[in-house]
Amino acid sequence: MGEATDTFYGVIRRQGITRRSFHKFCSLTAASFGLGPLAASTIANALETKPRVPVIWLHGLECTCCSESFIRSAHPLIKDALLSMISLDYDDTIMAAAGYQAEAILEETRARYKGKYVLAVEGNPPLNEAGMFCIDGGKPFVEKLRSMAEESMAIIAWGTCASWGCVQAAKPNPTGATPIDQVITNKPIIKVPGCPPIAEVMTGLVTFITTFGKLPELDRQGRPKMFYSERIHDKCYRRSHFDAGQFVEEWDDECARKGYCLYKMGCKGPTTYNACSAVRWNGGVSFPIQSGHGCLSCSEDGFWDKGSFYDRLTTIRQFGIEKNADQIGMAAAGAVGLTVAAHAAVTAVKRLTDKAHRAAHKSKPN
């Protein structure tokens, strides 16, 4: 187990990283948070003086997709996040220790950094049958969660499983799978929903906590505003087609080939808060809508129980509250037609008026 009292700067200097590279990292970090250039010096000072944050990462009912996403972060690289920025003292999925040795490390961290460690939770606890649907270290996971949460500084709920319940909590939910915030009610909880969350959203949150020594500003649902304050719809590159009433009607039709809006094919972008259309995936390469498939709304509460992934949202309105997606194209075309007709009518009236004036002028006696 590494020394959490080391600073980020001290660790990277021992690894041969130059001070120039360190300041470049601080500048890029400030930019990724949407901060001004002066914030880079603040970040540098924090990383030079503040000790690394101890982190304990637990796994409940889940598929490990959050961990799979996390290790693919491009900025910062996952090796920097794990080996330099934080002190990841326990994660039974990637740690070498197992069994009694792993559990001993867990208890040591809990005692050594009482009230100072961050508890990261991937997955959720099942409550039915006294929690027997998920056994971890010989005991129900819900007991382990409550025990480790008791001495933590804060809790990060990774992914939709921990944040909302996800597929495990979908109806009829025989295991009683339950979101973290319904089990732990006396600790600050940061929800990072998504199935999985974007890698850079996860490492960005870790970077923020490490840099500033505090939790980021959260929305009313407990999500970091820096990543969940806007809808995917707001920055989608197909938004102009939505506004113009240009929609894909069938998969692989001519409109699909032209990159028109996928709203009619079930895209949930207009009601989904996430950074997919801004940060994108795989190092900023793409995101589902760019690949030709609509948003599933995997970061929103209860998305498994809200109908088919291809059911259309029927309450989205635009161009006036009485218009819907089926009427937009017709309304837009009608508006153009009315504009042309109005212009023609005005032109005709003007010509008739001018003609009448000329006739009246000629008929006047000299």
XYZ file of C-alpha atoms in Angstrom:
366
model
C 0.000 0.000 0.000
C 1.458 3.345 -1.062
C 1.867 6.334 1.215
C -1.155 8.581 0.815
C 0.810 11.378 2.496
C 2.915 11.740 -0.685
C 1.921 14.607 -2.940
C 1.097 14.141 -6.601
C 4.058 16.311 -7.558
C 6.450 14.341 -5.365
C 5.381 11.053 -6.922
C 5.690 12.178 -10.550
C 9.079 13.823 -9.904
C 10.401 10.505 -8.636
C 9.111 8.975 -11.862
C 11.240 11.384 -13.916
C 8.504 13.802 -15.011
C 9.881 17.303 -15.664
C 8.464 20.422 -14.063
C 7.611 21.751 -17.515
C 5.486 18.658 -18.212
C 3.871 19.080 -14.792
C 2.784 22.651 -15.588
C 1.510 21.555 -18.988
C -0.613 18.939 -17.225
C -1.978 21.609 -14.861
C -2.908 23.854 -17.815
C -4.705 21.027 -19.606
C -6.529 20.102 -16.401
C -7.706 23.694 -15.924
C -8.955 23.750 -19.515
C -10.837 20.453 -19.094
C -12.659 21.933 -16.078
C -13.597 25.025 -18.075
C -11.464 27.249 -15.830
C -9.421 30.266 -16.823
C -5.641 30.200 -17.430
C -4.937 31.581 -13.931
C -6.454 28.444 -12.415
C -3.467 26.415 -13.646
C -1.239 27.970 -10.966
C -3.828 27.152 -8.297
C -3.933 23.550 -9.466
C -0.140 23.355 -9.525
C 0.111 24.658 -5.961
C -2.494 22.171 -4.744
C -0.791 19.192 -6.380
C 2.590 20.283 -4.981
C 1.423 20.658 -1.394
C -1.627 18.490 -0.709
C -1.273 14.758 0.002
C -2.845 12.216 -2.321
C -6.386 11.193 -1.456
C -6.787 7.602 -0.187
C -9.485 5.752 -2.158
C -11.281 2.492 -1.405
C -13.178 1.041 -4.384
C -15.940 -1.491 -3.651
C -17.963 -3.635 -6.058
C -21.578 -4.676 -5.501
C -24.096 -5.918 -8.082
C -22.620 -4.739 -11.389
C -20.875 -5.852 -14.583
C -17.568 -3.979 -14.035
C -18.231 -1.723 -17.040
C -17.395 1.347 -14.917
C -13.933 -0.039 -14.197
C -13.547 -0.954 -17.866
C -14.359 2.633 -18.817
C -12.151 4.137 -16.095
C -9.000 2.331 -17.235
C -9.439 3.738 -20.755
C -9.128 7.378 -19.770
C -6.979 9.402 -22.163
C -6.678 12.595 -20.066
C -5.416 12.056 -17.530
C -4.001 8.657 -18.404
C -5.210 6.004 -16.006
C -1.657 5.199 -14.879
C -1.269 8.810 -13.726
C -4.614 8.800 -11.931
C -4.006 5.502 -10.129
C -0.277 5.666 -9.445
C 0.247 9.373 -8.850
C -2.939 11.372 -8.232
C -4.723 9.122 -5.749
C -3.724 6.350 -3.407
C -5.955 3.471 -4.521
C -5.523 1.276 -1.469
C -8.261 -1.264 -2.208
C -9.992 -2.466 -5.363
C -10.614 -6.210 -5.401
C -10.980 -6.239 -9.199
C -7.491 -4.995 -10.074
C -5.412 -5.473 -6.899
C -2.911 -8.308 -6.574
C -3.966 -9.255 -3.060
C -6.947 -11.532 -2.489
C -8.831 -13.243 0.320
C -7.736 -12.528 3.884
C -4.799 -10.393 2.716
C -7.118 -8.077 0.766
C -9.555 -7.780 3.662
C -6.653 -6.913 6.010
C -5.648 -4.045 3.678
C -9.225 -2.817 3.692
C -9.418 -2.689 7.482
C -5.964 -1.097 7.739
C -6.968 1.706 5.372
C -10.234 2.222 7.228
C -8.414 2.646 10.541
C -5.393 4.556 9.247
C -7.284 7.190 7.254
C -10.424 7.482 9.340
C -12.571 10.274 7.951
C -10.044 11.047 5.198
C -10.622 8.447 2.489
C -13.062 8.523 -0.415
C -15.279 5.472 -0.817
C -15.886 4.709 -4.494
C -18.730 2.263 -5.076
C -19.409 0.453 -8.334
C -22.693 -1.422 -8.352
C -25.389 -1.520 -5.709
C -26.454 -3.602 -2.706
C -29.387 -6.046 -2.856
C -31.510 -5.850 0.298
C -33.890 -8.807 -0.089
C -33.147 -12.016 1.829
C -30.945 -9.997 4.210
C -28.618 -9.061 1.356
C -27.725 -12.656 0.498
C -27.830 -12.041 -3.270
C -24.380 -10.419 -3.124
C -21.769 -11.862 -0.761
C -18.403 -10.108 -0.504
C -15.642 -11.396 1.778
C -18.033 -13.846 3.421
C -20.671 -11.262 4.324
C -23.521 -9.469 2.537
C -22.202 -6.585 0.467
C -24.639 -4.167 2.115
C -22.901 -4.774 5.469
C -19.488 -4.085 3.963
C -20.833 -0.931 2.308
C -22.280 0.433 5.538
C -19.127 -0.375 7.481
C -16.764 1.347 5.025
C -19.108 4.317 4.500
C -19.150 5.001 8.230
C -15.536 6.253 8.332
C -15.344 7.748 4.825
C -15.027 11.415 3.880
C -17.448 11.099 0.958
C -18.863 8.496 -1.411
C -18.692 8.327 -5.189
C -21.504 6.314 -6.763
C -19.958 5.120 -10.024
C -22.382 4.434 -12.846
C -26.124 4.028 -13.116
C -26.105 0.885 -10.947
C -24.851 2.757 -7.893
C -26.652 6.014 -8.759
C -30.136 4.795 -9.741
C -30.219 0.975 -9.560
C -29.956 0.242 -13.322
C -30.971 -3.155 -14.721
C -30.665 -4.929 -11.353
C -33.341 -2.651 -9.914
C -35.612 -2.869 -12.975
C -39.048 -4.364 -12.434
C -39.745 -6.779 -10.819
C -36.370 -6.456 -9.000
C -36.436 -9.797 -7.110
C -33.132 -9.106 -5.316
C -34.189 -5.739 -3.950
C -31.238 -4.006 -5.620
C -31.101 -0.457 -4.249
C -29.212 2.750 -5.149
C -26.438 3.774 -2.750
C -28.162 6.926 -1.492
C -31.115 4.901 -0.225
C -28.801 2.873 1.995
C -26.239 5.497 3.071
C -27.999 8.672 4.167
C -25.464 10.380 6.447
C -22.597 10.990 3.998
C -22.195 13.246 0.943
C -22.694 11.147 -2.197
C -21.529 12.159 -5.674
C -23.535 10.405 -8.373
C -21.707 9.751 -11.643
C -24.404 7.977 -13.701
C -23.955 6.313 -17.063
C -23.770 2.715 -18.188
C -20.856 3.181 -18.012
C -19.823 6.792 -17.299
C -17.399 8.418 -19.745
C -13.793 7.651 -18.766
C -12.729 11.309 -18.683
C -15.752 12.193 -16.550
C -14.604 9.639 -13.975
C -10.948 10.670 -13.947
C -11.959 14.333 -14.169
C -13.912 13.988 -10.940
C -10.958 12.256 -9.260
C -8.667 15.031 -10.502
C -10.969 17.731 -9.130
C -11.180 16.172 -5.666
C -7.417 15.589 -5.595
C -6.621 19.096 -6.809
C -9.001 21.182 -4.732
C -9.512 18.912 -1.731
C -13.289 19.327 -1.897
C -16.318 17.972 -3.695
C -17.480 19.662 -6.916
C -20.715 21.600 -7.136
C -23.615 19.161 -7.472
C -27.076 19.503 -9.007
C -30.241 18.688 -7.090
C -29.853 14.992 -7.936
C -26.293 14.840 -6.649
C -24.473 14.872 -10.006
C -21.386 17.056 -10.729
C -22.618 20.126 -12.588
C -19.409 20.333 -14.599
C -20.441 17.177 -16.480
C -24.219 16.862 -16.038
C -25.572 20.409 -16.362
C -26.503 20.167 -20.046
C -28.555 17.766 -22.113
C -26.887 15.704 -24.821
C -29.377 17.434 -27.135
C -27.892 20.852 -26.343
C -24.522 20.156 -28.001
C -25.471 17.405 -30.437
C -24.134 18.074 -33.927
C -27.497 16.887 -35.338
C -29.394 19.563 -33.398
C -29.712 21.799 -36.467
C -31.609 18.999 -38.246
C -33.953 18.654 -35.258
C -34.672 22.395 -35.356
C -35.259 22.215 -39.124
C -37.656 19.280 -38.791
C -35.343 16.887 -40.660
C -35.612 13.384 -39.171
C -34.552 9.823 -39.919
C -37.779 7.901 -40.591
C -36.323 4.384 -40.990
C -32.940 2.858 -40.278
C -30.580 3.320 -43.201
C -32.958 5.474 -45.213
C -31.749 8.431 -47.242
C -32.220 10.770 -44.265
C -30.076 8.493 -42.098
C -27.317 8.625 -44.710
C -27.515 12.427 -44.626
C -27.044 12.464 -40.864
C -30.492 13.805 -39.972
C -31.853 13.826 -36.408
C -32.552 10.432 -34.778
C -35.362 11.683 -32.535
C -38.071 9.711 -34.350
C -35.979 6.552 -34.002
C -36.166 6.810 -30.230
C -33.195 9.051 -29.413
C -33.489 10.263 -25.801
C -30.921 13.053 -26.154
C -33.504 15.818 -25.482
C -34.140 14.494 -21.950
C -30.716 13.094 -21.007
C -28.165 15.034 -18.978
C -24.609 13.910 -19.713
C -21.414 15.056 -21.430
C -21.477 12.542 -24.312
C -21.923 15.128 -27.073
C -19.217 17.393 -25.604
C -16.533 15.062 -24.171
C -17.414 12.026 -26.319
C -15.903 8.553 -25.928
C -12.619 6.776 -26.642
C -10.480 9.846 -26.184
C -13.017 12.163 -27.837
C -13.382 10.080 -31.012
C -17.149 9.574 -31.119
C -20.377 8.960 -29.198
C -23.475 6.806 -29.926
C -25.388 9.429 -31.936
C -22.328 10.085 -34.090
C -22.137 6.364 -34.842
C -25.720 6.420 -36.121
C -27.656 5.195 -33.064
C -29.896 7.249 -30.813
C -29.166 7.974 -27.153
C -30.566 5.308 -24.783
C -30.644 7.700 -21.807
C -28.523 5.273 -19.791
C -27.523 7.975 -17.305
C -31.088 8.823 -16.284
C -33.073 7.278 -13.444
C -35.186 4.234 -14.339
C -34.245 4.077 -18.014
C -34.817 0.312 -18.120
C -38.451 0.745 -17.055
C -39.377 3.622 -19.352
C -40.259 1.602 -22.424
C -38.307 0.376 -25.408
C -35.035 2.011 -26.352
C -36.717 2.757 -29.688
C -39.919 4.289 -28.325
C -40.193 7.931 -29.278
C -40.494 10.713 -26.754
C -43.976 12.068 -27.435
C -43.943 15.171 -25.246
C -41.135 17.126 -26.907
C -42.462 20.367 -28.398
C -40.914 23.063 -30.538
C -42.006 25.904 -32.863
C -44.887 26.531 -30.444
C -46.469 24.299 -27.829
C -48.965 22.748 -30.266
C -46.326 21.352 -32.634
C -44.700 17.937 -32.388
C -42.073 16.087 -34.427
C -44.579 14.947 -37.061
C -45.761 18.488 -37.669
C -42.421 20.289 -37.609
C -41.414 19.577 -41.201
C -44.873 20.454 -42.493
C -44.974 23.600 -40.376
C -41.538 24.671 -41.541
C -42.480 24.082 -45.180
C -45.791 25.865 -44.655
C -44.038 28.814 -43.083
C -41.772 29.096 -46.106
C -44.790 28.894 -48.417
C -46.651 31.543 -46.463
C -43.628 33.808 -46.520
C -43.328 33.482 -50.287
C -47.053 34.052 -50.737
C -47.007 37.083 -48.451
C -44.068 38.560 -50.307
C -45.861 38.010 -53.638
C -49.029 39.614 -52.291
C -47.166 42.661 -50.998
C -45.374 42.990 -54.327
C -48.660 42.756 -56.253
C -50.334 45.371 -54.049
C -47.378 47.700 -54.454
C -47.496 47.334 -58.254
C -51.244 48.022 -58.371
C -50.806 51.063 -56.119
C -47.993 52.438 -58.256
C -50.070 51.850 -61.389
C -53.057 53.681 -59.902
C -50.860 56.597 -58.883
C -49.425 56.888 -62.395
C -52.896 56.738 -63.960
C -54.217 59.442 -61.595
C -51.219 61.646 -62.331
C -51.802 61.373 -66.111
C -55.495 62.238 -65.805
C -54.865 65.508 -64.004
C -55.231 68.662 -66.227
C -52.132 70.779 -66.784
